């Protein structure tokens, strides 16, 4: 049964809005639901209009819904500490500081966030976990590097008969967690990968590119949401009519390119998606009136 939903797409296309609407829908349908974001802008607080932050927090007014905003700084500190910990007894201070320096790039921040994802993909007690902002194919590829590296350590430990099994054991443990998470990400019955886009050429090509990147590592997209379409009734003024026509052309193209994939079309609402009433409006459109037996 579907348990994880990841939202991908460029900044500003509506990932957070669609993720919040999806999370509200599942919670209302009686599933204990968690929504997690790694976006440093931490805007779940804005959407739900309450303080959330780097800990799991019940969402006011939506029983069964919990939210967490992963703080990239805290997560990165935790990640580096976790990565260096097993090396402390094996390497000297100089080597450790080299490793520490190597772990101070932007990819570490991404990996740290993904380590959090992995934690949430273990046993959690939630029926559904919604991830606002998914790891990209690029991030997932980076994660294969430490796996190679751990394999190398494992082999050399075995070859030389050295018993640094404590640290190696820990790395192997992490690798197992990572492998399990990757297997879950690739399992279509367990995980949905949703791309949100605008009906614009640049957004379409970006979506195609990111989907290809994911496909290359064995992850298939489950559906597409084309967001912020101008409602037909509003396309009367020449300016909006022209805009709507341009959008329709891209929608047609998307339907041809993504043939076979479900495509959800969401209109531009008359206000930003903030507060329970607006999230609800959005959820009704996304889940066609809110029926619980429907997957979409
Ligand atoms: N269908 C929509 N109608 C009206 N406003 C929208 C819609 N979708 C998103 N928005 C607004 O657009 C902005 C960006 O959306 P957001 O969900 O934060 O995007 P992302 O998470 O991809 O950066 C927000 O202010 C949000 O309220
Ligand atoms: Mg967002």
PDB file of C-alpha atoms and ligand atoms in Angstrom:
ATOM      1  CA  UNK A   1       0.000   0.000   0.000  1.00  0.00           C
ATOM      2  CA  UNK A   2       1.193   3.484  -0.902  1.00  0.00           C
ATOM      3  CA  UNK A   3       3.117   4.936   1.991  1.00  0.00           C
ATOM      4  CA  UNK A   4       5.523   7.623   0.720  1.00  0.00           C
ATOM      5  CA  UNK A   5       4.816  10.536  -1.596  1.00  0.00           C
ATOM      6  CA  UNK A   6       7.682  12.715  -2.839  1.00  0.00           C
ATOM      7  CA  UNK A   7       7.107  16.096  -4.498  1.00  0.00           C
ATOM      8  CA  UNK A   8       9.682  17.294  -7.016  1.00  0.00           C
ATOM      9  CA  UNK A   9       9.921  20.408  -9.130  1.00  0.00           C
ATOM     10  CA  UNK A  10      11.587  23.794  -9.289  1.00  0.00           C
ATOM     11  CA  UNK A  11      11.141  26.440  -6.622  1.00  0.00           C
ATOM     12  CA  UNK A  12       7.822  28.258  -6.784  1.00  0.00           C
ATOM     13  CA  UNK A  13       5.846  25.721  -8.832  1.00  0.00           C
ATOM     14  CA  UNK A  14       3.685  24.628  -5.903  1.00  0.00           C
ATOM     15  CA  UNK A  15       5.404  21.618  -4.300  1.00  0.00           C
ATOM     16  CA  UNK A  16       4.731  22.776  -0.761  1.00  0.00           C
ATOM     17  CA  UNK A  17       1.113  23.648  -1.546  1.00  0.00           C
ATOM     18  CA  UNK A  18       0.409  20.299  -3.229  1.00  0.00           C
ATOM     19  CA  UNK A  19       2.285  18.397  -0.511  1.00  0.00           C
ATOM     20  CA  UNK A  20       0.249  20.121   2.226  1.00  0.00           C
ATOM     21  CA  UNK A  21      -3.018  19.463   0.374  1.00  0.00           C
ATOM     22  CA  UNK A  22      -2.074  15.801  -0.076  1.00  0.00           C
ATOM     23  CA  UNK A  23      -1.084  15.486   3.580  1.00  0.00           C
ATOM     24  CA  UNK A  24      -4.355  17.074   4.719  1.00  0.00           C
ATOM     25  CA  UNK A  25      -6.326  14.724   2.478  1.00  0.00           C
ATOM     26  CA  UNK A  26      -4.742  11.578   3.900  1.00  0.00           C
ATOM     27  CA  UNK A  27      -5.063  12.786   7.489  1.00  0.00           C
ATOM     28  CA  UNK A  28      -8.761  13.582   6.941  1.00  0.00           C
ATOM     29  CA  UNK A  29      -9.166  10.077   5.508  1.00  0.00           C
ATOM     30  CA  UNK A  30      -8.001   8.699   8.851  1.00  0.00           C
ATOM     31  CA  UNK A  31      -4.356   7.939   8.090  1.00  0.00           C
ATOM     32  CA  UNK A  32      -1.763   9.056  10.623  1.00  0.00           C
ATOM     33  CA  UNK A  33       0.225  11.337   8.305  1.00  0.00           C
ATOM     34  CA  UNK A  34       3.550  13.146   8.515  1.00  0.00           C
ATOM     35  CA  UNK A  35       4.651  15.900   6.165  1.00  0.00           C
ATOM     36  CA  UNK A  36       8.370  16.652   6.037  1.00  0.00           C
ATOM     37  CA  UNK A  37      10.222  19.420   4.250  1.00  0.00           C
ATOM     38  CA  UNK A  38      13.921  19.990   3.658  1.00  0.00           C
ATOM     39  CA  UNK A  39      13.367  23.367   2.095  1.00  0.00           C
ATOM     40  CA  UNK A  40      15.560  25.842   3.997  1.00  0.00           C
ATOM     41  CA  UNK A  41      12.794  28.416   3.540  1.00  0.00           C
ATOM     42  CA  UNK A  42      10.878  26.208   6.001  1.00  0.00           C
ATOM     43  CA  UNK A  43       7.514  27.320   4.736  1.00  0.00           C
ATOM     44  CA  UNK A  44       5.270  24.647   6.245  1.00  0.00           C
ATOM     45  CA  UNK A  45       5.041  27.090   9.147  1.00  0.00           C
ATOM     46  CA  UNK A  46       3.679  29.727   6.752  1.00  0.00           C
ATOM     47  CA  UNK A  47       1.179  27.388   5.122  1.00  0.00           C
ATOM     48  CA  UNK A  48      -0.146  25.885   8.360  1.00  0.00           C
ATOM     49  CA  UNK A  49       0.198  29.265  10.111  1.00  0.00           C
ATOM     50  CA  UNK A  50       1.948  27.895  13.186  1.00  0.00           C
ATOM     51  CA  UNK A  51       5.507  27.310  14.380  1.00  0.00           C
ATOM     52  CA  UNK A  52       6.890  23.929  13.296  1.00  0.00           C
ATOM     53  CA  UNK A  53      10.698  23.647  13.061  1.00  0.00           C
ATOM     54  CA  UNK A  54      13.182  20.769  13.407  1.00  0.00           C
ATOM     55  CA  UNK A  55      10.909  18.449  15.380  1.00  0.00           C
ATOM     56  CA  UNK A  56       7.700  16.566  14.676  1.00  0.00           C
ATOM     57  CA  UNK A  57       4.789  18.860  15.556  1.00  0.00           C
ATOM     58  CA  UNK A  58       1.025  18.142  15.498  1.00  0.00           C
ATOM     59  CA  UNK A  59      -0.732  20.434  13.021  1.00  0.00           C
ATOM     60  CA  UNK A  60      -3.453  22.571  14.644  1.00  0.00           C
ATOM     61  CA  UNK A  61      -6.942  21.936  13.309  1.00  0.00           C
ATOM     62  CA  UNK A  62      -6.061  18.776  11.360  1.00  0.00           C
ATOM     63  CA  UNK A  63      -6.195  15.739  13.675  1.00  0.00           C
ATOM     64  CA  UNK A  64      -3.810  12.984  12.606  1.00  0.00           C
ATOM     65  CA  UNK A  65      -1.470  15.337  10.745  1.00  0.00           C
ATOM     66  CA  UNK A  66       2.081  15.988  11.911  1.00  0.00           C
ATOM     67  CA  UNK A  67       4.762  18.150  10.329  1.00  0.00           C
ATOM     68  CA  UNK A  68       8.495  18.697  10.532  1.00  0.00           C
ATOM     69  CA  UNK A  69      10.799  21.237   8.887  1.00  0.00           C
ATOM     70  CA  UNK A  70      14.266  19.745   8.675  1.00  0.00           C
ATOM     71  CA  UNK A  71      16.757  22.461   9.540  1.00  0.00           C
ATOM     72  CA  UNK A  72      19.615  21.943   7.055  1.00  0.00           C
ATOM     73  CA  UNK A  73      22.218  23.350   9.478  1.00  0.00           C
ATOM     74  CA  UNK A  74      21.214  21.077  12.342  1.00  0.00           C
ATOM     75  CA  UNK A  75      20.874  18.094   9.979  1.00  0.00           C
ATOM     76  CA  UNK A  76      24.312  18.758   8.440  1.00  0.00           C
ATOM     77  CA  UNK A  77      25.970  19.005  11.861  1.00  0.00           C
ATOM     78  CA  UNK A  78      24.312  15.739  12.880  1.00  0.00           C
ATOM     79  CA  UNK A  79      25.335  14.102   9.612  1.00  0.00           C
ATOM     80  CA  UNK A  80      29.027  15.126   9.795  1.00  0.00           C
ATOM     81  CA  UNK A  81      29.220  14.014  13.414  1.00  0.00           C
ATOM     82  CA  UNK A  82      27.597  10.698  12.489  1.00  0.00           C
ATOM     83  CA  UNK A  83      29.968  10.194   9.522  1.00  0.00           C
ATOM     84  CA  UNK A  84      33.117  11.038  11.468  1.00  0.00           C
ATOM     85  CA  UNK A  85      32.215   9.175  14.643  1.00  0.00           C
ATOM     86  CA  UNK A  86      33.279   5.690  13.407  1.00  0.00           C
ATOM     87  CA  UNK A  87      36.586   7.082  12.087  1.00  0.00           C
ATOM     88  CA  UNK A  88      37.646   8.630  15.368  1.00  0.00           C
ATOM     89  CA  UNK A  89      39.321   5.491  16.703  1.00  0.00           C
ATOM     90  CA  UNK A  90      40.916   4.606  13.340  1.00  0.00           C
ATOM     91  CA  UNK A  91      42.337   7.858  12.000  1.00  0.00           C
ATOM     92  CA  UNK A  92      44.507  10.612  13.486  1.00  0.00           C
ATOM     93  CA  UNK A  93      43.388  14.198  13.978  1.00  0.00           C
ATOM     94  CA  UNK A  94      44.961  15.407  10.746  1.00  0.00           C
ATOM     95  CA  UNK A  95      43.143  12.837   8.595  1.00  0.00           C
ATOM     96  CA  UNK A  96      39.923  13.558  10.445  1.00  0.00           C
ATOM     97  CA  UNK A  97      40.167  17.273   9.711  1.00  0.00           C
ATOM     98  CA  UNK A  98      40.745  16.501   6.013  1.00  0.00           C
ATOM     99  CA  UNK A  99      37.609  14.350   6.023  1.00  0.00           C
ATOM    100  CA  UNK A 100      35.750  17.052   7.925  1.00  0.00           C
ATOM    101  CA  UNK A 101      36.790  19.608   5.312  1.00  0.00           C
ATOM    102  CA  UNK A 102      35.689  17.318   2.508  1.00  0.00           C
ATOM    103  CA  UNK A 103      32.361  17.062   4.257  1.00  0.00           C
ATOM    104  CA  UNK A 104      31.850  20.826   4.233  1.00  0.00           C
ATOM    105  CA  UNK A 105      30.501  21.214   0.702  1.00  0.00           C
ATOM    106  CA  UNK A 106      26.983  21.773  -0.537  1.00  0.00           C
ATOM    107  CA  UNK A 107      26.581  18.089  -1.406  1.00  0.00           C
ATOM    108  CA  UNK A 108      26.947  17.250   2.294  1.00  0.00           C
ATOM    109  CA  UNK A 109      23.963  19.443   3.023  1.00  0.00           C
ATOM    110  CA  UNK A 110      21.964  17.469   0.455  1.00  0.00           C
ATOM    111  CA  UNK A 111      23.217  14.163   1.788  1.00  0.00           C
ATOM    112  CA  UNK A 112      22.457  15.187   5.341  1.00  0.00           C
ATOM    113  CA  UNK A 113      18.897  15.934   4.324  1.00  0.00           C
ATOM    114  CA  UNK A 114      18.691  12.597   2.582  1.00  0.00           C
ATOM    115  CA  UNK A 115      19.948  10.792   5.660  1.00  0.00           C
ATOM    116  CA  UNK A 116      16.915  12.277   7.395  1.00  0.00           C
ATOM    117  CA  UNK A 117      14.699  10.981   4.584  1.00  0.00           C
ATOM    118  CA  UNK A 118      16.209   7.548   5.124  1.00  0.00           C
ATOM    119  CA  UNK A 119      15.378   7.732   8.814  1.00  0.00           C
ATOM    120  CA  UNK A 120      11.763   8.505   7.952  1.00  0.00           C
ATOM    121  CA  UNK A 121      11.652   5.573   5.564  1.00  0.00           C
ATOM    122  CA  UNK A 122      12.347   3.135   8.367  1.00  0.00           C
ATOM    123  CA  UNK A 123       9.688   2.081  10.878  1.00  0.00           C
ATOM    124  CA  UNK A 124       7.887   5.242  11.957  1.00  0.00           C
ATOM    125  CA  UNK A 125       4.309   4.427  12.871  1.00  0.00           C
ATOM    126  CA  UNK A 126       2.909   6.771  10.197  1.00  0.00           C
ATOM    127  CA  UNK A 127       0.506   5.456   7.582  1.00  0.00           C
ATOM    128  CA  UNK A 128       1.608   8.072   5.056  1.00  0.00           C
ATOM    129  CA  UNK A 129       4.708  10.225   4.858  1.00  0.00           C
ATOM    130  CA  UNK A 130       4.633  13.158   2.466  1.00  0.00           C
ATOM    131  CA  UNK A 131       7.969  14.657   1.454  1.00  0.00           C
ATOM    132  CA  UNK A 132       7.775  18.234   0.269  1.00  0.00           C
ATOM    133  CA  UNK A 133      10.869  18.455  -2.009  1.00  0.00           C
ATOM    134  CA  UNK A 134      12.317  15.144  -3.128  1.00  0.00           C
ATOM    135  CA  UNK A 135      15.983  14.315  -3.462  1.00  0.00           C
ATOM    136  CA  UNK A 136      17.049  14.776  -7.084  1.00  0.00           C
ATOM    137  CA  UNK A 137      18.634  12.074  -9.236  1.00  0.00           C
ATOM    138  CA  UNK A 138      21.838  14.031  -8.754  1.00  0.00           C
ATOM    139  CA  UNK A 139      21.611  13.741  -4.942  1.00  0.00           C
ATOM    140  CA  UNK A 140      20.794  10.061  -5.076  1.00  0.00           C
ATOM    141  CA  UNK A 141      23.805   9.474  -7.293  1.00  0.00           C
ATOM    142  CA  UNK A 142      26.072  11.249  -4.819  1.00  0.00           C
ATOM    143  CA  UNK A 143      24.888   8.824  -2.209  1.00  0.00           C
ATOM    144  CA  UNK A 144      26.263   5.943  -4.179  1.00  0.00           C
ATOM    145  CA  UNK A 145      29.761   7.306  -3.606  1.00  0.00           C
ATOM    146  CA  UNK A 146      29.953   6.647   0.140  1.00  0.00           C
ATOM    147  CA  UNK A 147      28.501   3.227  -0.575  1.00  0.00           C
ATOM    148  CA  UNK A 148      31.422   2.428  -2.908  1.00  0.00           C
ATOM    149  CA  UNK A 149      33.757   3.791  -0.316  1.00  0.00           C
ATOM    150  CA  UNK A 150      32.293   1.625   2.434  1.00  0.00           C
ATOM    151  CA  UNK A 151      32.578  -1.443   0.223  1.00  0.00           C
ATOM    152  CA  UNK A 152      36.257  -0.637  -0.243  1.00  0.00           C
ATOM    153  CA  UNK A 153      36.808  -0.371   3.509  1.00  0.00           C
ATOM    154  CA  UNK A 154      34.929  -3.592   4.060  1.00  0.00           C
ATOM    155  CA  UNK A 155      37.118  -5.450   1.569  1.00  0.00           C
ATOM    156  CA  UNK A 156      40.381  -4.069   2.887  1.00  0.00           C
ATOM    157  CA  UNK A 157      39.400  -4.902   6.446  1.00  0.00           C
ATOM    158  CA  UNK A 158      38.714  -8.459   5.393  1.00  0.00           C
ATOM    159  CA  UNK A 159      41.859  -8.722   3.230  1.00  0.00           C
ATOM    160  CA  UNK A 160      44.296  -7.490   5.839  1.00  0.00           C
ATOM    161  CA  UNK A 161      42.516  -9.359   8.605  1.00  0.00           C
ATOM    162  CA  UNK A 162      42.368  -6.109  10.529  1.00  0.00           C
ATOM    163  CA  UNK A 163      39.627  -6.004  13.102  1.00  0.00           C
ATOM    164  CA  UNK A 164      38.315  -2.503  12.808  1.00  0.00           C
ATOM    165  CA  UNK A 165      34.908  -4.201  12.775  1.00  0.00           C
ATOM    166  CA  UNK A 166      33.326  -1.634  15.057  1.00  0.00           C
ATOM    167  CA  UNK A 167      33.469   1.237  12.559  1.00  0.00           C
ATOM    168  CA  UNK A 168      33.096  -1.033   9.527  1.00  0.00           C
ATOM    169  CA  UNK A 169      30.080  -2.618  11.166  1.00  0.00           C
ATOM    170  CA  UNK A 170      28.555   0.803  11.588  1.00  0.00           C
ATOM    171  CA  UNK A 171      29.194   1.766   7.981  1.00  0.00           C
ATOM    172  CA  UNK A 172      27.725  -1.517   6.793  1.00  0.00           C
ATOM    173  CA  UNK A 173      24.719  -0.803   8.972  1.00  0.00           C
ATOM    174  CA  UNK A 174      24.262   2.592   7.288  1.00  0.00           C
ATOM    175  CA  UNK A 175      24.675   0.992   3.915  1.00  0.00           C
ATOM    176  CA  UNK A 176      21.929  -1.473   4.704  1.00  0.00           C
ATOM    177  CA  UNK A 177      19.626   1.363   5.749  1.00  0.00           C
ATOM    178  CA  UNK A 178      20.465   3.182   2.531  1.00  0.00           C
ATOM    179  CA  UNK A 179      19.896   0.104   0.359  1.00  0.00           C
ATOM    180  CA  UNK A 180      16.521  -0.495   2.020  1.00  0.00           C
ATOM    181  CA  UNK A 181      15.488   3.121   1.465  1.00  0.00           C
ATOM    182  CA  UNK A 182      16.558   2.970  -2.196  1.00  0.00           C
ATOM    183  CA  UNK A 183      14.555  -0.234  -2.675  1.00  0.00           C
ATOM    184  CA  UNK A 184      11.498   1.516  -1.187  1.00  0.00           C
ATOM    185  CA  UNK A 185      12.016   4.564  -3.413  1.00  0.00           C
ATOM    186  CA  UNK A 186      12.020   2.304  -6.451  1.00  0.00           C
ATOM    187  CA  UNK A 187       8.913   0.370  -5.363  1.00  0.00           C
ATOM    188  CA  UNK A 188       5.951   1.908  -7.194  1.00  0.00           C
ATOM    189  CA  UNK A 189       3.425   0.230  -4.910  1.00  0.00           C
ATOM    190  CA  UNK A 190       5.025   1.883  -1.877  1.00  0.00           C
ATOM    191  CA  UNK A 191       6.296   5.226  -3.174  1.00  0.00           C
ATOM    192  CA  UNK A 192       4.926   7.931  -5.455  1.00  0.00           C
ATOM    193  CA  UNK A 193       7.211  10.432  -7.129  1.00  0.00           C
ATOM    194  CA  UNK A 194       5.142  13.451  -8.162  1.00  0.00           C
ATOM    195  CA  UNK A 195       6.455  16.254 -10.365  1.00  0.00           C
ATOM    196  CA  UNK A 196       4.853  19.667 -10.059  1.00  0.00           C
ATOM    197  CA  UNK A 197       5.318  22.077 -12.960  1.00  0.00           C
ATOM    198  CA  UNK A 198       3.926  25.234 -14.478  1.00  0.00           C
ATOM    199  CA  UNK A 199       2.506  25.262 -17.998  1.00  0.00           C
ATOM    200  CA  UNK A 200       5.623  26.908 -19.390  1.00  0.00           C
ATOM    201  CA  UNK A 201       8.195  25.600 -21.855  1.00  0.00           C
ATOM    202  CA  UNK A 202      11.083  26.013 -19.400  1.00  0.00           C
ATOM    203  CA  UNK A 203       9.179  24.195 -16.673  1.00  0.00           C
ATOM    204  CA  UNK A 204       8.331  21.352 -19.056  1.00  0.00           C
ATOM    205  CA  UNK A 205      11.931  20.834 -20.191  1.00  0.00           C
ATOM    206  CA  UNK A 206      13.178  21.029 -16.616  1.00  0.00           C
ATOM    207  CA  UNK A 207      10.645  18.367 -15.589  1.00  0.00           C
ATOM    208  CA  UNK A 208      11.637  16.080 -18.461  1.00  0.00           C
ATOM    209  CA  UNK A 209      15.304  16.463 -17.544  1.00  0.00           C
ATOM    210  CA  UNK A 210      14.766  15.730 -13.828  1.00  0.00           C
ATOM    211  CA  UNK A 211      12.544  12.751 -14.606  1.00  0.00           C
ATOM    212  CA  UNK A 212      15.249  11.325 -16.883  1.00  0.00           C
ATOM    213  CA  UNK A 213      17.793  11.745 -14.115  1.00  0.00           C
ATOM    214  CA  UNK A 214      15.592   9.786 -11.722  1.00  0.00           C
ATOM    215  CA  UNK A 215      14.835   7.126 -14.304  1.00  0.00           C
ATOM    216  CA  UNK A 216      18.576   6.590 -14.787  1.00  0.00           C
ATOM    217  CA  UNK A 217      18.803   5.376 -11.191  1.00  0.00           C
ATOM    218  CA  UNK A 218      15.669   3.248 -11.426  1.00  0.00           C
ATOM    219  CA  UNK A 219      13.002   5.623 -10.095  1.00  0.00           C
ATOM    220  CA  UNK A 220       9.901   6.162 -12.205  1.00  0.00           C
ATOM    221  CA  UNK A 221       7.635   9.171 -11.872  1.00  0.00           C
ATOM    222  CA  UNK A 222       4.067   8.302 -10.813  1.00  0.00           C
ATOM    223  CA  UNK A 223       2.249  11.452 -11.870  1.00  0.00           C
ATOM    224  CA  UNK A 224       2.487  15.077 -12.912  1.00  0.00           C
ATOM    225  CA  UNK A 225       0.688  18.096 -11.525  1.00  0.00           C
ATOM    226  CA  UNK A 226       0.441  21.088 -13.833  1.00  0.00           C
ATOM    227  CA  UNK A 227      -0.241  23.943 -11.467  1.00  0.00           C
ATOM    228  CA  UNK A 228      -1.452  27.536 -11.687  1.00  0.00           C
ATOM    229  CA  UNK A 229      -3.498  27.261 -14.871  1.00  0.00           C
ATOM    230  CA  UNK A 230      -5.617  30.305 -15.668  1.00  0.00           C
ATOM    231  CA  UNK A 231      -9.277  29.311 -15.181  1.00  0.00           C
ATOM    232  CA  UNK A 232     -11.171  29.224 -18.502  1.00  0.00           C
ATOM    233  CA  UNK A 233     -13.778  31.659 -17.132  1.00  0.00           C
ATOM    234  CA  UNK A 234     -11.050  34.244 -16.541  1.00  0.00           C
ATOM    235  CA  UNK A 235      -9.499  33.979 -19.998  1.00  0.00           C
ATOM    236  CA  UNK A 236     -11.707  36.730 -21.378  1.00  0.00           C
ATOM    237  CA  UNK A 237      -9.408  39.707 -21.068  1.00  0.00           C
ATOM    238  CA  UNK A 238      -6.938  39.673 -24.044  1.00  0.00           C
ATOM    239  CA  UNK A 239      -3.955  39.517 -21.713  1.00  0.00           C
ATOM    240  CA  UNK A 240      -5.231  36.477 -19.816  1.00  0.00           C
ATOM    241  CA  UNK A 241      -6.601  34.895 -22.971  1.00  0.00           C
ATOM    242  CA  UNK A 242      -3.150  35.008 -24.560  1.00  0.00           C
ATOM    243  CA  UNK A 243      -1.598  33.647 -21.381  1.00  0.00           C
ATOM    244  CA  UNK A 244      -4.172  30.834 -21.153  1.00  0.00           C
ATOM    245  CA  UNK A 245      -3.599  29.901 -24.799  1.00  0.00           C
ATOM    246  CA  UNK A 246       0.148  29.719 -24.230  1.00  0.00           C
ATOM    247  CA  UNK A 247      -0.476  27.531 -21.180  1.00  0.00           C
ATOM    248  CA  UNK A 248      -2.804  25.243 -23.109  1.00  0.00           C
ATOM    249  CA  UNK A 249      -0.172  24.708 -25.791  1.00  0.00           C
ATOM    250  CA  UNK A 250       2.316  23.544 -23.152  1.00  0.00           C
ATOM    251  CA  UNK A 251      -0.322  21.337 -21.493  1.00  0.00           C
ATOM    252  CA  UNK A 252      -0.938  19.622 -24.850  1.00  0.00           C
ATOM    253  CA  UNK A 253       2.786  19.093 -25.303  1.00  0.00           C
ATOM    254  CA  UNK A 254       3.077  17.688 -21.767  1.00  0.00           C
ATOM    255  CA  UNK A 255       0.195  15.298 -22.427  1.00  0.00           C
ATOM    256  CA  UNK A 256       2.016  14.004 -25.492  1.00  0.00           C
ATOM    257  CA  UNK A 257       5.406  13.727 -23.775  1.00  0.00           C
ATOM    258  CA  UNK A 258       4.028  12.111 -20.609  1.00  0.00           C
ATOM    259  CA  UNK A 259       1.510   9.883 -22.361  1.00  0.00           C
ATOM    260  CA  UNK A 260       0.457   7.108 -19.988  1.00  0.00           C
ATOM    261  CA  UNK A 261       1.183   9.091 -16.830  1.00  0.00           C
ATOM    262  CA  UNK A 262      -1.693  10.616 -14.851  1.00  0.00           C
ATOM    263  CA  UNK A 263      -1.628  14.407 -15.238  1.00  0.00           C
ATOM    264  CA  UNK A 264      -3.504  16.544 -12.738  1.00  0.00           C
ATOM    265  CA  UNK A 265      -4.379  20.089 -13.763  1.00  0.00           C
ATOM    266  CA  UNK A 266      -4.768  22.633 -10.988  1.00  0.00           C
ATOM    267  CA  UNK A 267      -6.076  26.113 -11.615  1.00  0.00           C
ATOM    268  CA  UNK A 268      -4.653  29.271 -10.212  1.00  0.00           C
ATOM    269  CA  UNK A 269      -6.702  30.085  -7.115  1.00  0.00           C
ATOM    270  CA  UNK A 270      -7.700  33.613  -6.165  1.00  0.00           C
ATOM    271  CA  UNK A 271      -5.368  33.720  -3.169  1.00  0.00           C
ATOM    272  CA  UNK A 272      -2.122  32.125  -2.034  1.00  0.00           C
ATOM    273  CA  UNK A 273      -2.351  28.653  -0.501  1.00  0.00           C
ATOM    274  CA  UNK A 274      -2.102  29.416   3.168  1.00  0.00           C
ATOM    275  CA  UNK A 275      -4.324  28.420   6.071  1.00  0.00           C
ATOM    276  CA  UNK A 276      -6.655  25.459   6.383  1.00  0.00           C
ATOM    277  CA  UNK A 277      -9.407  26.817   4.104  1.00  0.00           C
ATOM    278  CA  UNK A 278      -7.079  27.365   1.152  1.00  0.00           C
ATOM    279  CA  UNK A 279      -5.285  24.018   1.641  1.00  0.00           C
ATOM    280  CA  UNK A 280      -8.718  22.418   1.684  1.00  0.00           C
ATOM    281  CA  UNK A 281      -9.708  24.114  -1.598  1.00  0.00           C
ATOM    282  CA  UNK A 282      -6.535  22.794  -3.131  1.00  0.00           C
ATOM    283  CA  UNK A 283      -7.058  19.272  -1.734  1.00  0.00           C
ATOM    284  CA  UNK A 284     -10.595  19.152  -3.158  1.00  0.00           C
ATOM    285  CA  UNK A 285      -9.251  19.885  -6.617  1.00  0.00           C
ATOM    286  CA  UNK A 286      -6.371  17.457  -6.270  1.00  0.00           C
ATOM    287  CA  UNK A 287      -8.533  14.611  -4.971  1.00  0.00           C
ATOM    288  CA  UNK A 288     -11.694  15.353  -6.959  1.00  0.00           C
ATOM    289  CA  UNK A 289     -13.993  16.337  -4.106  1.00  0.00           C
ATOM    290  CA  UNK A 290     -11.980  14.532  -1.464  1.00  0.00           C
ATOM    291  CA  UNK A 291     -13.158  10.921  -1.825  1.00  0.00           C
ATOM    292  CA  UNK A 292     -10.942   8.694   0.314  1.00  0.00           C
ATOM    293  CA  UNK A 293     -11.010   5.572  -1.795  1.00  0.00           C
ATOM    294  CA  UNK A 294      -9.369   7.314  -4.725  1.00  0.00           C
ATOM    295  CA  UNK A 295      -5.609   7.345  -4.958  1.00  0.00           C
ATOM    296  CA  UNK A 296      -5.671  10.665  -6.822  1.00  0.00           C
TER     297      UNK A 296
HETATM  298  N1  LIG B   1      -2.864  26.853  -7.634  1.00  0.00           N
HETATM  299  C1  LIG B   1      -2.422  27.928  -6.965  1.00  0.00           C
HETATM  300  N2  LIG B   1      -3.184  29.042  -6.864  1.00  0.00           N
HETATM  301  C2  LIG B   1      -2.760  30.132  -6.197  1.00  0.00           C
HETATM  302  N3  LIG B   1      -1.574  30.216  -5.598  1.00  0.00           N
HETATM  303  C3  LIG B   1      -0.749  29.161  -5.659  1.00  0.00           C
HETATM  304  C4  LIG B   1      -1.122  27.963  -6.324  1.00  0.00           C
HETATM  305  N4  LIG B   1      -0.121  27.074  -6.206  1.00  0.00           N
HETATM  306  C5  LIG B   1       0.840  27.692  -5.482  1.00  0.00           C
HETATM  307  N5  LIG B   1       0.473  28.948  -5.153  1.00  0.00           N
HETATM  308  C6  LIG B   1       1.261  29.947  -4.413  1.00  0.00           C
HETATM  309  O1  LIG B   1       2.494  30.089  -5.114  1.00  0.00           O
HETATM  310  C7  LIG B   1       3.579  30.250  -4.209  1.00  0.00           C
HETATM  311  C8  LIG B   1       4.604  29.136  -4.429  1.00  0.00           C
HETATM  312  O2  LIG B   1       4.010  27.889  -4.088  1.00  0.00           O
HETATM  313  P1  LIG B   1       4.795  26.804  -3.202  1.00  0.00           P
HETATM  314  O3  LIG B   1       3.843  25.703  -2.939  1.00  0.00           O
HETATM  315  O4  LIG B   1       5.428  27.467  -2.024  1.00  0.00           O
HETATM  316  O5  LIG B   1       5.923  26.361  -4.252  1.00  0.00           O
HETATM  317  P2  LIG B   1       7.262  25.515  -4.020  1.00  0.00           P
HETATM  318  O6  LIG B   1       7.115  24.753  -2.749  1.00  0.00           O
HETATM  319  O7  LIG B   1       7.366  24.628  -5.219  1.00  0.00           O
HETATM  320  O8  LIG B   1       8.374  26.511  -3.974  1.00  0.00           O
HETATM  321  C9  LIG B   1       2.968  30.240  -2.828  1.00  0.00           C
HETATM  322  O9  LIG B   1       2.749  31.571  -2.423  1.00  0.00           O
HETATM  323  C10 LIG B   1       1.634  29.519  -3.022  1.00  0.00           C
HETATM  324  O10 LIG B   1       0.677  29.928  -2.074  1.00  0.00           O
HETATM  325 MG1  LIG B   2       8.358  24.775  -1.080  1.00  0.00          MG
END
